[in-house]
Amino acid sequence: MLCVRNGLLMLPGGIREADLYIRGDKIFSVGGRWAGAEVIDAAGCWVFPGFVSLCGGPEQSGGAAERSERALAMGCTTAVEGVPAEEAERAERQRRGRSSCDWVLQGLLDPDEPPHLSPGGALRSFALTAPGEGGGWEARLEELLRAAEGRPVRVPVSGGREFFSSRSEGGGEKRRVQAAIHATERAGGALWLGGIRGAESLEEIRAARRRGVRVLAEAEFDALWPSEPDGRAGEDAAVLREALLRGEIQLLEGLGGENIPRLITELSREGERGLLAALRVLCGDPAAAVGLCPGKGMLKVGYDADVTVWDPAARRAKSVLLRGILAAGRGTVLRYGQGKAWSGGEAPEGAE
């Protein structure tokens, strides 16, 4: 048995000073005292579930193995990897024995091509790629939402991975958000709005949720903490940060590199409220978005023993456990190629 001792546990119900016990690859106990455990000292540290990285995909630098190593060193125990939907099975085979963190695949879809989506399988969510010139994207989105059978479909509404051929096309971000929401109301399913930068988009999302539309909101990191926080950008950033703290924004795009340490540092200035927001956006919400729940994203009995012991003074992960095995620490990968594909299934034994 393994014990993560003397840390502050980040739990959905609040922050708690307690020991975390691990048996095999699962969380055995949150709190309590059990004799004979090997100890990982977490004094002065914050103990999170393993982070879920949304940064994987063909547009990112390096191969899948290299990306997984960078993610694990930062405290990410599961990576969401974007692959063409028709290549999912081949992508699974290529990652076996090479990925240093667990993974789940997101199917990349060309809106100009008919969707060929098999029910269930390896793909837990989908993302639209840029269609280039041409109209009719709303009708195509409706078709994709129906074919996805409840799995979320990501539509980028601004930013680098742009769904539209130019920022002016479609009337700007707010117009794109409105159109995507209306398509979802007609088709049903779950909409994932990616790359949100404007505060106006939040009003559309709130109204849609009140009407019962399933909408995941993903904002761009640099929209919340812009390099030049003046004028409209600064005003939007303040609104978006408050929405993140309130749980209205579930996901952040652009959390690679130094942005995870910055995110945790910035949110920790808000006290417990901010740390719980970090818990949601780094762990629970992305896990739920890509079908990792139940099983990952929480420090909960019966869940995978994916644990990130975060040292706030050093601004990095002191220890990273992947399914109960010490896999990384202090920015260094200790075990390579230990990742597995997430297969999901029923609620883990012992989970509520």
mmCIF file of C-alpha atoms in Angstrom:
data_model
loop_
_atom_site.group_PDB
_atom_site.id
_atom_site.type_symbol
_atom_site.label_atom_id
_atom_site.label_comp_id
_atom_site.label_asym_id
_atom_site.label_seq_id
_atom_site.Cartn_x
_atom_site.Cartn_y
_atom_site.Cartn_z
ATOM 1 C CA MET A 1 0.000 0.000 0.000
ATOM 2 C CA LEU A 2 1.095 3.577 -0.706
ATOM 3 C CA CYS A 3 0.252 6.685 1.338
ATOM 4 C CA VAL A 4 0.423 10.304 0.149
ATOM 5 C CA ARG A 5 0.861 11.976 3.522
ATOM 6 C CA ASN A 6 0.606 15.489 4.984
ATOM 7 C CA GLY A 7 -0.806 17.156 1.877
ATOM 8 C CA LEU A 8 -3.913 19.239 1.256
ATOM 9 C CA LEU A 9 -6.308 17.086 -0.774
ATOM 10 C CA MET A 10 -8.277 18.827 -3.523
ATOM 11 C CA LEU A 11 -11.722 17.241 -3.240
ATOM 12 C CA PRO A 12 -14.963 18.287 -5.006
ATOM 13 C CA GLY A 13 -16.547 19.132 -1.652
ATOM 14 C CA GLY A 14 -13.627 21.260 -0.488
ATOM 15 C CA ILE A 15 -9.987 21.190 0.533
ATOM 16 C CA ARG A 16 -9.078 18.730 3.273
ATOM 17 C CA GLU A 17 -5.874 17.967 5.117
ATOM 18 C CA ALA A 18 -5.769 14.172 5.094
ATOM 19 C CA ASP A 19 -3.764 11.180 3.954
ATOM 20 C CA LEU A 20 -4.528 9.450 0.686
ATOM 21 C CA TYR A 21 -4.084 5.668 0.522
ATOM 22 C CA ILE A 22 -3.515 3.683 -2.646
ATOM 23 C CA ARG A 23 -3.684 -0.057 -3.112
ATOM 24 C CA GLY A 24 -2.565 -1.394 -6.456
ATOM 25 C CA ASP A 25 -3.779 0.956 -9.181
ATOM 26 C CA LYS A 26 -6.813 2.320 -7.290
ATOM 27 C CA ILE A 27 -7.501 4.818 -4.530
ATOM 28 C CA PHE A 28 -8.180 2.783 -1.407
ATOM 29 C CA SER A 29 -9.011 5.412 1.225
ATOM 30 C CA VAL A 30 -9.358 9.175 1.529
ATOM 31 C CA GLY A 31 -8.336 9.835 5.112
ATOM 32 C CA GLY A 32 -8.029 7.325 7.916
ATOM 33 C CA ARG A 33 -4.924 5.551 9.179
ATOM 34 C CA TRP A 34 -3.548 2.326 7.736
ATOM 35 C CA ALA A 35 -0.355 0.693 8.898
ATOM 36 C CA GLY A 36 2.485 -0.579 6.743
ATOM 37 C CA ALA A 37 2.157 1.863 3.842
ATOM 38 C CA GLU A 38 5.068 3.258 1.876
ATOM 39 C CA VAL A 39 4.951 7.051 2.275
ATOM 40 C CA ILE A 40 5.204 9.878 -0.242
ATOM 41 C CA ASP A 41 5.648 13.085 1.731
ATOM 42 C CA ALA A 42 3.352 15.849 0.458
ATOM 43 C CA ALA A 43 3.997 18.367 3.249
ATOM 44 C CA GLY A 44 3.376 21.906 1.987
ATOM 45 C CA CYS A 45 1.855 20.568 -1.241
ATOM 46 C CA TRP A 46 -1.554 20.455 -2.878
ATOM 47 C CA VAL A 47 -2.709 16.985 -3.874
ATOM 48 C CA PHE A 48 -4.770 16.923 -7.074
ATOM 49 C CA PRO A 49 -6.102 14.094 -9.186
ATOM 50 C CA GLY A 50 -3.868 13.639 -12.209
ATOM 51 C CA PHE A 51 -4.448 16.473 -14.662
ATOM 52 C CA VAL A 52 -6.210 15.785 -17.965
ATOM 53 C CA SER A 53 -4.392 17.392 -20.907
ATOM 54 C CA LEU A 54 -6.383 18.693 -23.872
ATOM 55 C CA CYS A 55 -3.225 19.726 -25.730
ATOM 56 C CA GLY A 56 -2.611 16.582 -27.808
ATOM 57 C CA GLY A 57 -3.199 16.538 -31.544
ATOM 58 C CA PRO A 58 -1.513 16.608 -34.925
ATOM 59 C CA GLU A 59 -1.130 20.380 -34.827
ATOM 60 C CA GLN A 60 1.070 20.144 -31.713
ATOM 61 C CA SER A 61 4.837 19.761 -31.915
ATOM 62 C CA GLY A 62 6.433 16.336 -31.581
ATOM 63 C CA GLY A 63 4.942 12.880 -31.859
ATOM 64 C CA ALA A 64 2.421 11.313 -29.515
ATOM 65 C CA ALA A 65 5.166 9.726 -27.374
ATOM 66 C CA GLU A 66 7.018 13.015 -26.966
ATOM 67 C CA ARG A 67 3.815 14.910 -26.183
ATOM 68 C CA SER A 68 2.881 12.351 -23.543
ATOM 69 C CA GLU A 69 6.261 12.769 -21.845
ATOM 70 C CA ARG A 70 5.889 16.551 -21.709
ATOM 71 C CA ALA A 71 2.360 16.201 -20.367
ATOM 72 C CA LEU A 72 3.348 13.699 -17.667
ATOM 73 C CA ALA A 73 6.227 15.875 -16.475
ATOM 74 C CA MET A 74 3.719 18.722 -15.977
ATOM 75 C CA GLY A 75 1.389 16.527 -13.906
ATOM 76 C CA CYS A 76 -0.960 15.307 -16.645
ATOM 77 C CA THR A 77 -1.711 11.603 -16.281
ATOM 78 C CA THR A 78 -4.223 11.432 -19.145
ATOM 79 C CA ALA A 79 -3.945 13.097 -22.550
ATOM 80 C CA VAL A 80 -6.718 13.735 -25.042
ATOM 81 C CA GLU A 81 -5.239 12.982 -28.470
ATOM 82 C CA GLY A 82 -6.902 14.272 -31.613
ATOM 83 C CA VAL A 83 -6.775 11.858 -34.551
ATOM 84 C CA PRO A 84 -8.775 11.600 -37.799
ATOM 85 C CA ALA A 85 -11.929 9.705 -36.848
ATOM 86 C CA GLU A 86 -11.372 7.008 -39.482
ATOM 87 C CA GLU A 87 -7.863 6.288 -38.121
ATOM 88 C CA ALA A 88 -8.830 5.663 -34.494
ATOM 89 C CA GLU A 89 -8.004 1.950 -34.428
ATOM 90 C CA ARG A 90 -4.587 2.470 -35.994
ATOM 91 C CA ALA A 91 -3.863 5.334 -33.592
ATOM 92 C CA GLU A 92 -4.669 3.091 -30.629
ATOM 93 C CA ARG A 93 -2.180 0.485 -31.822
ATOM 94 C CA GLN A 94 0.552 3.059 -32.416
ATOM 95 C CA ARG A 95 0.352 4.411 -28.877
ATOM 96 C CA ARG A 96 0.581 1.088 -27.055
ATOM 97 C CA GLY A 97 3.910 0.818 -25.273
ATOM 98 C CA ARG A 98 4.919 4.327 -26.382
ATOM 99 C CA SER A 99 2.690 6.758 -24.488
ATOM 100 C CA SER A 100 3.954 7.695 -21.032
ATOM 101 C CA CYS A 101 0.507 8.752 -19.819
ATOM 102 C CA ASP A 102 -2.930 7.260 -20.336
ATOM 103 C CA TRP A 103 -4.850 8.530 -23.333
ATOM 104 C CA VAL A 104 -8.301 8.908 -24.821
ATOM 105 C CA LEU A 105 -8.888 9.682 -28.474
ATOM 106 C CA GLN A 106 -10.869 12.595 -29.902
ATOM 107 C CA GLY A 107 -12.021 12.094 -33.485
ATOM 108 C CA LEU A 108 -11.195 14.928 -35.870
ATOM 109 C CA LEU A 109 -13.946 15.453 -38.432
ATOM 110 C CA ASP A 110 -13.925 17.271 -41.745
ATOM 111 C CA PRO A 111 -17.265 19.112 -41.993
ATOM 112 C CA ASP A 112 -17.107 18.831 -45.802
ATOM 113 C CA GLU A 113 -17.149 15.033 -45.630
ATOM 114 C CA PRO A 114 -20.065 12.773 -44.553
ATOM 115 C CA PRO A 115 -19.587 11.500 -40.992
ATOM 116 C CA HIS A 116 -18.776 7.811 -40.661
ATOM 117 C CA LEU A 117 -18.924 7.365 -36.900
ATOM 118 C CA SER A 118 -19.248 3.968 -35.280
ATOM 119 C CA PRO A 119 -21.213 3.868 -32.028
ATOM 120 C CA GLY A 120 -19.123 3.563 -28.875
ATOM 121 C CA GLY A 121 -15.566 2.461 -29.586
ATOM 122 C CA ALA A 122 -12.398 4.386 -28.857
ATOM 123 C CA LEU A 123 -13.703 7.867 -29.648
ATOM 124 C CA ARG A 124 -15.321 9.669 -26.715
ATOM 125 C CA SER A 125 -15.630 13.111 -28.313
ATOM 126 C CA PHE A 126 -15.169 14.796 -31.681
ATOM 127 C CA ALA A 127 -13.727 18.047 -33.006
ATOM 128 C CA LEU A 128 -14.458 19.770 -36.293
ATOM 129 C CA THR A 129 -11.476 20.724 -38.432
ATOM 130 C CA ALA A 130 -11.421 23.889 -40.540
ATOM 131 C CA PRO A 131 -13.569 23.470 -43.674
ATOM 132 C CA GLY A 132 -11.991 26.324 -45.605
ATOM 133 C CA GLU A 133 -14.260 28.274 -47.933
ATOM 134 C CA GLY A 134 -17.930 27.468 -48.404
ATOM 135 C CA GLY A 135 -21.196 27.626 -46.509
ATOM 136 C CA GLY A 136 -23.681 25.158 -45.147
ATOM 137 C CA TRP A 137 -21.633 24.426 -42.039
ATOM 138 C CA GLU A 138 -24.646 24.645 -39.699
ATOM 139 C CA ALA A 139 -26.474 21.863 -41.537
ATOM 140 C CA ARG A 140 -23.297 19.791 -41.499
ATOM 141 C CA LEU A 141 -22.921 20.387 -37.753
ATOM 142 C CA GLU A 142 -26.481 19.122 -37.203
ATOM 143 C CA GLU A 143 -25.628 15.955 -39.108
ATOM 144 C CA LEU A 144 -22.471 15.439 -37.075
ATOM 145 C CA LEU A 145 -24.255 15.999 -33.760
ATOM 146 C CA ARG A 146 -26.818 13.328 -34.630
ATOM 147 C CA ALA A 147 -24.129 10.890 -35.758
ATOM 148 C CA ALA A 148 -22.107 11.453 -32.554
ATOM 149 C CA GLU A 149 -24.946 9.956 -30.470
ATOM 150 C CA GLY A 150 -24.520 12.199 -27.450
ATOM 151 C CA ARG A 151 -20.730 12.412 -27.525
ATOM 152 C CA PRO A 152 -19.672 16.081 -27.568
ATOM 153 C CA VAL A 153 -18.683 17.749 -30.836
ATOM 154 C CA ARG A 154 -16.161 20.579 -30.527
ATOM 155 C CA VAL A 155 -16.639 23.659 -32.711
ATOM 156 C CA PRO A 156 -13.807 26.222 -32.540
ATOM 157 C CA VAL A 157 -15.324 29.682 -32.665
ATOM 158 C CA SER A 158 -12.144 31.796 -32.636
ATOM 159 C CA GLY A 159 -8.397 31.513 -32.202
ATOM 160 C CA GLY A 160 -5.681 29.642 -34.009
ATOM 161 C CA ARG A 161 -7.585 26.445 -34.865
ATOM 162 C CA GLU A 162 -10.364 28.321 -36.611
ATOM 163 C CA PHE A 163 -13.483 26.651 -37.921
ATOM 164 C CA PHE A 164 -14.246 29.571 -40.202
ATOM 165 C CA SER A 165 -12.151 30.781 -43.110
ATOM 166 C CA SER A 166 -11.727 34.283 -41.632
ATOM 167 C CA ARG A 167 -12.539 36.088 -38.401
ATOM 168 C CA SER A 168 -15.092 38.256 -40.182
ATOM 169 C CA GLU A 169 -17.007 35.349 -41.713
ATOM 170 C CA GLY A 170 -20.252 34.521 -39.958
ATOM 171 C CA GLY A 171 -20.451 37.837 -38.069
ATOM 172 C CA GLY A 172 -17.763 37.208 -35.453
ATOM 173 C CA GLU A 173 -17.509 34.972 -32.418
ATOM 174 C CA LYS A 174 -20.937 35.790 -30.991
ATOM 175 C CA ARG A 175 -22.644 34.976 -34.310
ATOM 176 C CA ARG A 176 -20.762 31.689 -34.546
ATOM 177 C CA VAL A 177 -21.736 30.748 -31.015
ATOM 178 C CA GLN A 178 -25.392 31.560 -31.738
ATOM 179 C CA ALA A 179 -25.386 29.530 -34.946
ATOM 180 C CA ALA A 180 -23.751 26.501 -33.307
ATOM 181 C CA ILE A 181 -26.228 26.618 -30.416
ATOM 182 C CA HIS A 182 -29.207 26.834 -32.776
ATOM 183 C CA ALA A 183 -27.892 23.853 -34.745
ATOM 184 C CA THR A 184 -27.612 21.896 -31.491
ATOM 185 C CA GLU A 185 -31.164 22.804 -30.496
ATOM 186 C CA ARG A 186 -32.426 21.387 -33.759
ATOM 187 C CA ALA A 187 -30.258 18.259 -33.761
ATOM 188 C CA GLY A 188 -29.870 17.471 -30.067
ATOM 189 C CA GLY A 189 -26.601 16.164 -28.703
ATOM 190 C CA ALA A 190 -23.780 17.894 -26.859
ATOM 191 C CA LEU A 191 -22.000 20.987 -28.163
ATOM 192 C CA TRP A 192 -18.429 21.853 -27.161
ATOM 193 C CA LEU A 193 -17.631 25.490 -27.945
ATOM 194 C CA GLY A 194 -13.871 25.915 -28.211
ATOM 195 C CA GLY A 195 -11.636 28.959 -28.137
ATOM 196 C CA ILE A 196 -14.046 31.429 -26.520
ATOM 197 C CA ARG A 197 -12.552 34.909 -26.114
ATOM 198 C CA GLY A 198 -15.465 37.310 -25.778
ATOM 199 C CA ALA A 199 -17.662 37.957 -22.757
ATOM 200 C CA GLU A 200 -20.695 38.294 -25.073
ATOM 201 C CA SER A 201 -20.445 34.595 -25.862
ATOM 202 C CA LEU A 202 -21.117 33.757 -22.213
ATOM 203 C CA GLU A 203 -24.540 35.371 -22.336
ATOM 204 C CA GLU A 204 -25.490 33.186 -25.291
ATOM 205 C CA ILE A 205 -24.220 30.093 -23.493
ATOM 206 C CA ARG A 206 -26.105 30.916 -20.285
ATOM 207 C CA ALA A 207 -29.326 31.461 -22.212
ATOM 208 C CA ALA A 208 -28.871 28.184 -24.089
ATOM 209 C CA ARG A 209 -28.295 26.257 -20.873
ATOM 210 C CA ARG A 210 -31.464 27.727 -19.400
ATOM 211 C CA ARG A 211 -33.281 26.315 -22.435
ATOM 212 C CA GLY A 212 -31.811 22.879 -21.721
ATOM 213 C CA VAL A 213 -29.124 22.834 -24.428
ATOM 214 C CA ARG A 214 -26.020 20.808 -23.510
ATOM 215 C CA VAL A 215 -23.099 23.209 -23.974
ATOM 216 C CA LEU A 216 -19.495 22.835 -22.834
ATOM 217 C CA ALA A 217 -17.594 26.122 -22.732
ATOM 218 C CA GLU A 218 -13.858 26.164 -23.458
ATOM 219 C CA ALA A 219 -12.058 29.497 -23.284
ATOM 220 C CA GLU A 220 -8.600 30.372 -24.547
ATOM 221 C CA PHE A 221 -6.073 30.715 -21.744
ATOM 222 C CA ASP A 222 -4.660 33.985 -23.025
ATOM 223 C CA ALA A 223 -8.154 35.460 -23.184
ATOM 224 C CA LEU A 224 -8.375 35.121 -19.382
ATOM 225 C CA TRP A 225 -4.813 36.328 -18.761
ATOM 226 C CA PRO A 226 -3.940 38.488 -21.790
ATOM 227 C CA SER A 227 -0.435 39.840 -22.310
ATOM 228 C CA GLU A 228 -1.895 43.342 -22.713
ATOM 229 C CA PRO A 229 -4.922 43.530 -20.390
ATOM 230 C CA ASP A 230 -6.119 46.940 -21.529
ATOM 231 C CA GLY A 231 -9.429 48.142 -22.920
ATOM 232 C CA ARG A 232 -11.936 45.563 -24.175
ATOM 233 C CA ALA A 233 -9.524 42.646 -23.768
ATOM 234 C CA GLY A 234 -9.060 43.449 -20.092
ATOM 235 C CA GLU A 235 -12.803 43.808 -19.526
ATOM 236 C CA ASP A 236 -13.535 40.491 -21.244
ATOM 237 C CA ALA A 237 -10.729 38.808 -19.298
ATOM 238 C CA ALA A 238 -12.229 39.845 -15.960
ATOM 239 C CA VAL A 239 -15.654 38.481 -16.970
ATOM 240 C CA LEU A 240 -14.175 35.219 -18.235
ATOM 241 C CA ARG A 241 -12.102 34.701 -15.088
ATOM 242 C CA GLU A 242 -15.161 35.152 -12.914
ATOM 243 C CA ALA A 243 -17.068 32.680 -15.115
ATOM 244 C CA LEU A 244 -14.252 30.178 -14.625
ATOM 245 C CA LEU A 245 -14.409 30.612 -10.858
ATOM 246 C CA ARG A 246 -18.175 30.073 -10.959
ATOM 247 C CA GLY A 247 -17.883 26.912 -13.044
ATOM 248 C CA GLU A 248 -19.525 28.403 -16.154
ATOM 249 C CA ILE A 249 -16.351 27.748 -18.145
ATOM 250 C CA GLN A 250 -15.371 24.086 -17.886
ATOM 251 C CA LEU A 251 -12.302 23.872 -20.120
ATOM 252 C CA LEU A 252 -9.258 25.899 -21.138
ATOM 253 C CA GLU A 253 -7.415 25.774 -24.436
ATOM 254 C CA GLY A 254 -3.664 26.410 -24.423
ATOM 255 C CA LEU A 255 -2.555 24.846 -21.130
ATOM 256 C CA GLY A 256 0.781 23.620 -22.455
ATOM 257 C CA GLY A 257 4.200 24.893 -21.431
ATOM 258 C CA GLU A 258 4.219 27.253 -18.457
ATOM 259 C CA ASN A 259 0.487 27.870 -18.471
ATOM 260 C CA ILE A 260 -0.398 25.130 -15.971
ATOM 261 C CA PRO A 261 1.886 26.617 -13.280
ATOM 262 C CA ARG A 262 0.577 30.076 -14.089
ATOM 263 C CA LEU A 263 -3.046 28.919 -13.954
ATOM 264 C CA ILE A 264 -2.631 27.303 -10.537
ATOM 265 C CA THR A 265 -0.695 30.303 -9.202
ATOM 266 C CA GLU A 266 -3.237 32.827 -10.476
ATOM 267 C CA LEU A 267 -6.249 30.885 -9.198
ATOM 268 C CA SER A 268 -4.651 30.188 -5.815
ATOM 269 C CA ARG A 269 -4.772 33.929 -5.144
ATOM 270 C CA GLU A 270 -8.547 33.464 -4.829
ATOM 271 C CA GLY A 271 -8.057 31.050 -1.916
ATOM 272 C CA GLU A 272 -10.077 27.860 -1.679
ATOM 273 C CA ARG A 273 -12.516 29.057 -4.338
ATOM 274 C CA GLY A 274 -9.675 29.427 -6.811
ATOM 275 C CA LEU A 275 -8.046 26.098 -6.009
ATOM 276 C CA LEU A 276 -11.367 24.315 -6.460
ATOM 277 C CA ALA A 277 -11.721 26.052 -9.829
ATOM 278 C CA ALA A 278 -8.259 24.711 -10.741
ATOM 279 C CA LEU A 279 -9.429 21.246 -9.677
ATOM 280 C CA ARG A 280 -12.438 21.486 -11.979
ATOM 281 C CA VAL A 281 -10.683 22.850 -15.055
ATOM 282 C CA LEU A 282 -7.583 20.645 -14.818
ATOM 283 C CA CYS A 283 -9.226 17.425 -13.670
ATOM 284 C CA GLY A 284 -12.956 16.902 -13.208
ATOM 285 C CA ASP A 285 -14.466 18.876 -16.084
ATOM 286 C CA PRO A 286 -12.143 17.678 -18.874
ATOM 287 C CA ALA A 287 -12.473 14.108 -17.563
ATOM 288 C CA ALA A 288 -16.254 14.382 -17.770
ATOM 289 C CA ALA A 289 -16.122 16.065 -21.197
ATOM 290 C CA VAL A 290 -14.220 13.206 -22.851
ATOM 291 C CA GLY A 291 -15.929 10.294 -21.108
ATOM 292 C CA LEU A 292 -13.358 9.451 -18.422
ATOM 293 C CA CYS A 293 -15.962 9.429 -15.645
ATOM 294 C CA PRO A 294 -16.396 7.406 -13.594
ATOM 295 C CA GLY A 295 -12.814 6.327 -13.024
ATOM 296 C CA LYS A 296 -10.658 9.431 -13.462
ATOM 297 C CA GLY A 297 -10.727 13.110 -12.553
ATOM 298 C CA MET A 298 -11.353 12.805 -8.792
ATOM 299 C CA LEU A 299 -9.625 11.664 -5.630
ATOM 300 C CA LYS A 300 -12.284 9.118 -4.834
ATOM 301 C CA VAL A 301 -12.289 5.564 -3.495
ATOM 302 C CA GLY A 302 -12.227 3.081 -6.361
ATOM 303 C CA TYR A 303 -11.003 5.583 -8.960
ATOM 304 C CA ASP A 304 -7.671 5.227 -10.752
ATOM 305 C CA ALA A 305 -4.764 6.224 -8.515
ATOM 306 C CA ASP A 306 -3.720 9.108 -10.768
ATOM 307 C CA VAL A 307 -2.312 11.730 -8.405
ATOM 308 C CA THR A 308 -0.401 14.979 -8.908
ATOM 309 C CA VAL A 309 1.367 16.332 -5.830
ATOM 310 C CA TRP A 310 1.810 20.015 -6.653
ATOM 311 C CA ASP A 311 4.498 22.091 -4.936
ATOM 312 C CA PRO A 312 3.210 25.694 -4.960
ATOM 313 C CA ALA A 313 6.575 27.115 -3.907
ATOM 314 C CA ALA A 314 8.434 25.445 -6.787
ATOM 315 C CA ARG A 315 5.463 25.891 -9.171
ATOM 316 C CA ARG A 316 5.716 22.336 -10.480
ATOM 317 C CA ALA A 317 4.634 18.769 -9.805
ATOM 318 C CA LYS A 318 6.715 17.253 -7.017
ATOM 319 C CA SER A 319 5.377 13.736 -7.631
ATOM 320 C CA VAL A 320 3.094 12.267 -10.301
ATOM 321 C CA LEU A 321 1.459 8.876 -9.799
ATOM 322 C CA LEU A 322 0.019 7.063 -12.795
ATOM 323 C CA ARG A 323 -2.334 4.310 -11.629
ATOM 324 C CA GLY A 324 -0.417 4.035 -8.349
ATOM 325 C CA ILE A 325 3.096 4.047 -9.855
ATOM 326 C CA LEU A 326 5.497 6.953 -9.345
ATOM 327 C CA ALA A 327 5.920 8.003 -12.979
ATOM 328 C CA ALA A 328 7.344 11.533 -12.793
ATOM 329 C CA GLY A 329 8.675 14.057 -10.331
ATOM 330 C CA ARG A 330 10.192 17.524 -10.247
ATOM 331 C CA GLY A 331 9.740 17.965 -13.987
ATOM 332 C CA THR A 332 11.367 14.645 -14.899
ATOM 333 C CA VAL A 333 9.723 11.531 -16.351
ATOM 334 C CA LEU A 334 10.736 8.449 -14.343
ATOM 335 C CA ARG A 335 8.809 5.772 -16.250
ATOM 336 C CA TYR A 336 8.292 5.784 -19.991
ATOM 337 C CA GLY A 337 5.700 4.020 -22.112
ATOM 338 C CA GLN A 338 3.420 3.024 -19.210
ATOM 339 C CA GLY A 339 0.264 4.633 -20.582
ATOM 340 C CA LYS A 340 -2.906 2.770 -21.512
ATOM 341 C CA ALA A 341 -5.951 3.552 -23.600
ATOM 342 C CA TRP A 342 -8.948 4.495 -21.485
ATOM 343 C CA SER A 343 -11.576 1.829 -21.912
ATOM 344 C CA GLY A 344 -14.200 3.180 -19.522
ATOM 345 C CA GLY A 345 -16.907 0.889 -18.247
ATOM 346 C CA GLU A 346 -19.077 0.728 -15.199
ATOM 347 C CA ALA A 347 -18.487 2.653 -12.002
ATOM 348 C CA PRO A 348 -15.352 1.372 -10.270
ATOM 349 C CA GLU A 349 -15.692 -0.856 -7.255
ATOM 350 C CA GLY A 350 -16.032 1.179 -4.085
ATOM 351 C CA ALA A 351 -17.096 4.373 -5.857
ATOM 352 C CA GLU A 352 -20.291 6.026 -4.786
#
